[in-house]
């Protein structure tokens, strides 16, 4: 089943959803219509109890070039925004759906072909796993256009590549190619561009066989691993295990293991 949300196409295959940005000729800028489409699509996804995975990508070899500079210029010329308060309202609206994307209790895979720059990089890093191709390029050139990193990138990039490397990317705005992206941790693996979506679907389908409760709790706790102390994380681990040891999924897995039967979830 396919739904069209303006600049975003949402396709369901069983219990996995594909979100595809479909303005490749414009490099999928994070324009007002794309932001509205993300808001609508993600609010739909967060209500689906049967959801087991999400793939985020862009069509025709383009992920996203980030902010829409042409629209920014038009807004400046037209005096669309009267002051900082107007901009804050717009930014908060974007952050609302970004939080949904980041906190979905299922595996979210970014399949990045081509450029993921600025807010496009932030979108990719809001996902759990980032698959890239030999054509992928990344950058955070905010300072080049008189802006500071936004859309959660101040949080995500330092935690991905380390503070010093993140600052270097912020300060210089230089382009990171696929090989360097793997080396510094932005990408999980390089996939030939012709095979990118097959790999993304395969990973999503395999992960859909995992325990939904175990994955949700693991995602929730690991998201706090970089800022919580050891004792806090131990308490969260205790609570998670108390819940999961009582689950049917764990009981079945233990029985299969004891009987030397293959587990339902065996990622390859």
Short mmCIF file of C-alpha atoms in Angstrom, two decimals:
data_model
loop_
_atom_site.label_atom_id
_atom_site.label_comp_id
_atom_site.label_asym_id
_atom_site.label_seq_id
_atom_site.Cartn_x
_atom_site.Cartn_y
_atom_site.Cartn_z
CA UNK A 1 0.00 0.00 0.00
CA UNK A 2 1.28 3.47 -0.91
CA UNK A 3 0.27 6.87 0.45
CA UNK A 4 1.41 10.17 -1.02
CA UNK A 5 2.11 12.93 1.47
CA UNK A 6 3.15 15.80 -0.79
CA UNK A 7 6.93 15.56 -1.22
CA UNK A 8 7.05 12.25 0.67
CA UNK A 9 5.89 8.81 -0.45
CA UNK A 10 4.95 6.33 2.27
CA UNK A 11 4.86 2.67 1.25
CA UNK A 12 3.93 -0.27 3.45
CA UNK A 13 5.15 -3.82 2.93
CA UNK A 14 3.52 -5.91 5.61
CA UNK A 15 4.69 -4.37 8.91
CA UNK A 16 7.57 -2.26 7.50
CA UNK A 17 7.19 1.31 6.19
CA UNK A 18 9.31 3.03 3.56
CA UNK A 19 9.47 6.83 3.70
CA UNK A 20 10.83 8.16 0.42
CA UNK A 21 11.60 11.81 -0.32
CA UNK A 22 10.54 12.38 -3.93
CA UNK A 23 11.90 15.75 -5.03
CA UNK A 24 15.31 14.57 -6.33
CA UNK A 25 15.62 17.27 -9.02
CA UNK A 26 15.62 19.85 -6.22
CA UNK A 27 17.85 17.57 -4.05
CA UNK A 28 15.01 16.96 -1.60
CA UNK A 29 15.39 20.26 0.26
CA UNK A 30 13.80 20.41 3.68
CA UNK A 31 11.16 22.77 2.35
CA UNK A 32 7.92 23.66 4.08
CA UNK A 33 5.99 21.08 2.06
CA UNK A 34 8.48 18.30 2.90
CA UNK A 35 8.40 19.25 6.59
CA UNK A 36 4.60 19.12 6.53
CA UNK A 37 4.77 15.75 4.79
CA UNK A 38 7.14 14.34 7.43
CA UNK A 39 4.89 15.63 10.19
CA UNK A 40 1.83 13.97 8.68
CA UNK A 41 3.54 10.69 7.81
CA UNK A 42 5.32 10.27 11.15
CA UNK A 43 2.18 11.00 13.14
CA UNK A 44 0.56 8.24 11.12
CA UNK A 45 3.41 5.81 11.79
CA UNK A 46 3.57 6.40 15.55
CA UNK A 47 -0.08 5.27 15.83
CA UNK A 48 0.51 1.93 14.08
CA UNK A 49 0.69 -0.81 16.70
CA UNK A 50 1.77 -3.34 14.06
CA UNK A 51 4.79 -1.37 12.86
CA UNK A 52 8.03 -3.39 12.97
CA UNK A 53 10.48 -1.21 11.04
CA UNK A 54 10.99 1.97 9.00
CA UNK A 55 13.31 2.78 6.10
CA UNK A 56 14.05 6.42 5.23
CA UNK A 57 15.52 7.22 1.81
CA UNK A 58 15.42 9.58 -1.15
CA UNK A 59 14.52 8.69 -4.72
CA UNK A 60 16.82 8.60 -7.77
CA UNK A 61 20.17 8.72 -5.99
CA UNK A 62 19.45 11.77 -3.83
CA UNK A 63 18.94 11.76 -0.05
CA UNK A 64 18.65 15.41 1.03
CA UNK A 65 20.67 18.60 0.58
CA UNK A 66 19.15 20.02 3.76
CA UNK A 67 17.68 23.49 4.20
CA UNK A 68 15.95 25.23 1.31
CA UNK A 69 18.17 28.27 0.71
CA UNK A 70 16.03 29.50 -2.19
CA UNK A 71 13.00 29.56 0.08
CA UNK A 72 15.05 31.34 2.77
CA UNK A 73 15.98 34.01 0.23
CA UNK A 74 12.36 34.41 -0.83
CA UNK A 75 11.29 34.72 2.81
CA UNK A 76 13.91 37.42 3.42
CA UNK A 77 12.77 39.33 0.33
CA UNK A 78 9.11 39.07 1.22
CA UNK A 79 9.53 39.77 4.92
CA UNK A 80 7.64 36.57 5.70
CA UNK A 81 8.99 36.34 9.23
CA UNK A 82 8.84 39.38 11.44
CA UNK A 83 11.43 38.36 14.01
CA UNK A 84 13.03 35.60 16.03
CA UNK A 85 9.71 34.59 17.56
CA UNK A 86 8.30 33.70 14.14
CA UNK A 87 11.33 31.59 13.30
CA UNK A 88 11.17 29.82 16.68
CA UNK A 89 7.60 28.72 16.00
CA UNK A 90 8.62 27.21 12.66
CA UNK A 91 11.66 25.47 14.14
CA UNK A 92 9.66 24.00 17.02
CA UNK A 93 7.20 22.51 14.57
CA UNK A 94 10.06 20.72 12.83
CA UNK A 95 11.49 19.48 16.11
CA UNK A 96 8.11 17.96 17.02
CA UNK A 97 8.15 15.44 14.17
CA UNK A 98 11.91 14.94 14.43
CA UNK A 99 11.35 13.66 17.97
CA UNK A 100 8.82 11.17 16.62
CA UNK A 101 11.32 9.89 14.06
CA UNK A 102 14.08 9.60 16.66
CA UNK A 103 11.87 7.88 19.24
CA UNK A 104 9.94 5.37 17.12
CA UNK A 105 10.18 2.09 19.10
CA UNK A 106 11.23 0.10 16.02
CA UNK A 107 14.41 -0.14 13.91
CA UNK A 108 14.73 2.93 11.68
CA UNK A 109 17.20 2.52 8.82
CA UNK A 110 18.48 5.42 6.72
CA UNK A 111 19.36 4.30 3.19
CA UNK A 112 21.58 7.14 1.93
CA UNK A 113 22.53 7.39 -1.72
CA UNK A 114 24.02 10.69 -2.86
CA UNK A 115 24.22 13.76 -0.65
CA UNK A 116 23.06 14.01 2.95
CA UNK A 117 24.05 17.55 3.85
CA UNK A 118 23.07 19.92 6.66
CA UNK A 119 19.61 18.99 7.88
CA UNK A 120 19.83 16.02 5.51
CA UNK A 121 22.72 14.69 7.58
CA UNK A 122 20.68 15.34 10.72
CA UNK A 123 17.80 13.32 9.27
CA UNK A 124 20.10 10.38 8.57
CA UNK A 125 21.63 10.48 12.06
CA UNK A 126 18.18 10.59 13.66
CA UNK A 127 17.84 6.99 12.43
CA UNK A 128 19.26 3.94 14.20
CA UNK A 129 21.41 2.63 11.35
CA UNK A 130 22.82 4.40 8.28
CA UNK A 131 23.51 2.41 5.12
CA UNK A 132 25.43 4.31 2.47
CA UNK A 133 26.70 3.83 -1.09
CA UNK A 134 29.93 4.65 -2.85
CA UNK A 135 28.17 7.82 -4.08
CA UNK A 136 27.20 9.09 -0.62
CA UNK A 137 28.49 12.44 0.60
CA UNK A 138 27.99 14.19 3.91
CA UNK A 139 28.57 17.66 5.28
CA UNK A 140 27.44 20.26 7.81
CA UNK A 141 28.09 23.57 6.00
CA UNK A 142 25.93 25.74 8.25
CA UNK A 143 28.63 28.31 9.04
CA UNK A 144 29.15 28.85 5.31
CA UNK A 145 25.65 30.33 5.08
CA UNK A 146 25.67 32.13 8.41
CA UNK A 147 23.76 29.54 10.42
CA UNK A 148 24.45 27.16 13.31
CA UNK A 149 23.86 23.42 13.05
CA UNK A 150 20.25 22.53 13.77
CA UNK A 151 17.66 19.79 13.49
CA UNK A 152 19.27 17.80 16.27
CA UNK A 153 22.71 17.74 14.66
CA UNK A 154 24.35 19.42 17.69
CA UNK A 155 23.26 16.32 19.63
CA UNK A 156 23.74 13.59 17.04
CA UNK A 157 27.02 14.41 15.30
CA UNK A 158 29.32 14.76 18.36
CA UNK A 159 27.94 11.48 19.69
CA UNK A 160 28.59 9.82 16.35
CA UNK A 161 32.06 11.08 15.44
CA UNK A 162 33.33 12.69 18.66
CA UNK A 163 33.33 16.34 19.66
CA UNK A 164 36.55 17.41 17.94
CA UNK A 165 35.64 15.86 14.57
CA UNK A 166 32.10 17.24 14.81
CA UNK A 167 33.45 20.72 15.45
CA UNK A 168 35.81 20.40 12.50
CA UNK A 169 32.88 19.43 10.27
CA UNK A 170 30.80 22.31 11.63
CA UNK A 171 33.57 24.88 11.32
CA UNK A 172 34.82 23.96 7.85
CA UNK A 173 31.67 22.67 6.18
CA UNK A 174 33.82 20.31 4.15
CA UNK A 175 32.43 17.29 2.30
CA UNK A 176 32.92 13.79 3.74
CA UNK A 177 33.03 10.97 1.18
CA UNK A 178 31.75 7.43 1.70
CA UNK A 179 35.06 5.92 2.83
CA UNK A 180 35.65 8.60 5.45
CA UNK A 181 32.03 8.38 6.57
CA UNK A 182 32.57 4.72 7.39
CA UNK A 183 35.88 5.43 9.10
CA UNK A 184 34.48 8.08 11.44
CA UNK A 185 31.22 6.28 12.18
CA UNK A 186 28.58 8.14 10.16
CA UNK A 187 27.85 5.12 7.98
CA UNK A 188 27.40 1.51 9.07
CA UNK A 189 28.38 -0.10 5.78
CA UNK A 190 28.87 0.78 2.11
CA UNK A 191 26.49 -0.98 -0.27
CA UNK A 192 26.63 -0.75 -4.08
CA UNK A 193 24.01 1.83 -5.04
CA UNK A 194 22.10 -0.68 -7.16
CA UNK A 195 21.73 -2.95 -4.09
CA UNK A 196 21.04 -0.30 -1.44
CA UNK A 197 17.30 -0.76 -1.10
CA UNK A 198 17.53 -4.56 -1.24
CA UNK A 199 19.97 -4.45 1.68
CA UNK A 200 17.78 -2.00 3.62
CA UNK A 201 14.65 -4.14 3.15
CA UNK A 202 16.56 -7.31 4.05
CA UNK A 203 17.87 -5.78 7.28
CA UNK A 204 14.44 -4.41 8.20
CA UNK A 205 12.72 -7.75 7.56
CA UNK A 206 15.27 -9.63 9.65
CA UNK A 207 15.00 -7.19 12.54
CA UNK A 208 11.22 -7.46 12.39
CA UNK A 209 11.66 -11.02 13.70
CA UNK A 210 13.17 -9.72 16.93
CA UNK A 211 11.21 -9.10 20.12
CA UNK A 212 9.41 -5.77 19.76
CA UNK A 213 9.55 -5.20 23.51
CA UNK A 214 13.26 -6.02 23.74
CA UNK A 215 14.10 -3.75 20.84
CA UNK A 216 12.01 -0.87 22.17
CA UNK A 217 13.61 -1.00 25.61
CA UNK A 218 17.11 -1.42 24.18
CA UNK A 219 16.61 1.62 21.95
CA UNK A 220 15.16 3.68 24.79
CA UNK A 221 17.98 2.89 27.22
CA UNK A 222 20.87 3.07 24.76
CA UNK A 223 19.68 6.53 23.68
CA UNK A 224 20.59 7.70 27.19
CA UNK A 225 23.90 5.87 27.41
CA UNK A 226 26.03 8.92 26.57
CA UNK A 227 24.65 11.21 29.24
CA UNK A 228 23.53 8.89 32.08
CA UNK A 229 25.87 7.61 34.78
CA UNK A 230 26.62 3.92 35.30
CA UNK A 231 24.25 3.49 38.24
CA UNK A 232 21.34 5.03 36.35
CA UNK A 233 21.91 2.68 33.42
CA UNK A 234 22.18 -0.31 35.76
CA UNK A 235 18.77 0.55 37.23
CA UNK A 236 17.29 0.86 33.74
CA UNK A 237 18.82 -2.49 32.76
CA UNK A 238 17.30 -4.11 35.86
CA UNK A 239 13.84 -2.80 35.01
CA UNK A 240 14.14 -3.89 31.38
CA UNK A 241 15.18 -7.42 32.32
CA UNK A 242 12.41 -7.76 34.88
CA UNK A 243 9.95 -7.02 32.09
CA UNK A 244 11.59 -9.08 29.35
CA UNK A 245 12.35 -12.21 31.42
CA UNK A 246 8.60 -12.47 31.95
CA UNK A 247 7.84 -12.20 28.21
CA UNK A 248 6.54 -14.97 25.96
CA UNK A 249 9.24 -14.15 23.39
CA UNK A 250 12.06 -14.86 25.84
CA UNK A 251 10.39 -18.05 27.06
CA UNK A 252 10.07 -19.30 23.49
CA UNK A 253 13.68 -18.38 22.67
CA UNK A 254 14.95 -20.21 25.76
CA UNK A 255 12.90 -23.27 24.82
CA UNK A 256 14.19 -23.23 21.22
CA UNK A 257 17.78 -22.91 22.43
CA UNK A 258 17.33 -25.76 24.92
CA UNK A 259 15.85 -27.98 22.20
CA UNK A 260 18.64 -27.02 19.77
CA UNK A 261 16.13 -25.44 17.42
CA UNK A 262 16.94 -22.30 15.38
CA UNK A 263 15.92 -19.04 17.01
CA UNK A 264 13.19 -17.03 15.35
CA UNK A 265 15.58 -14.07 15.09
CA UNK A 266 19.02 -14.85 13.70
CA UNK A 267 20.47 -11.81 11.94
CA UNK A 268 22.87 -12.37 9.04
#
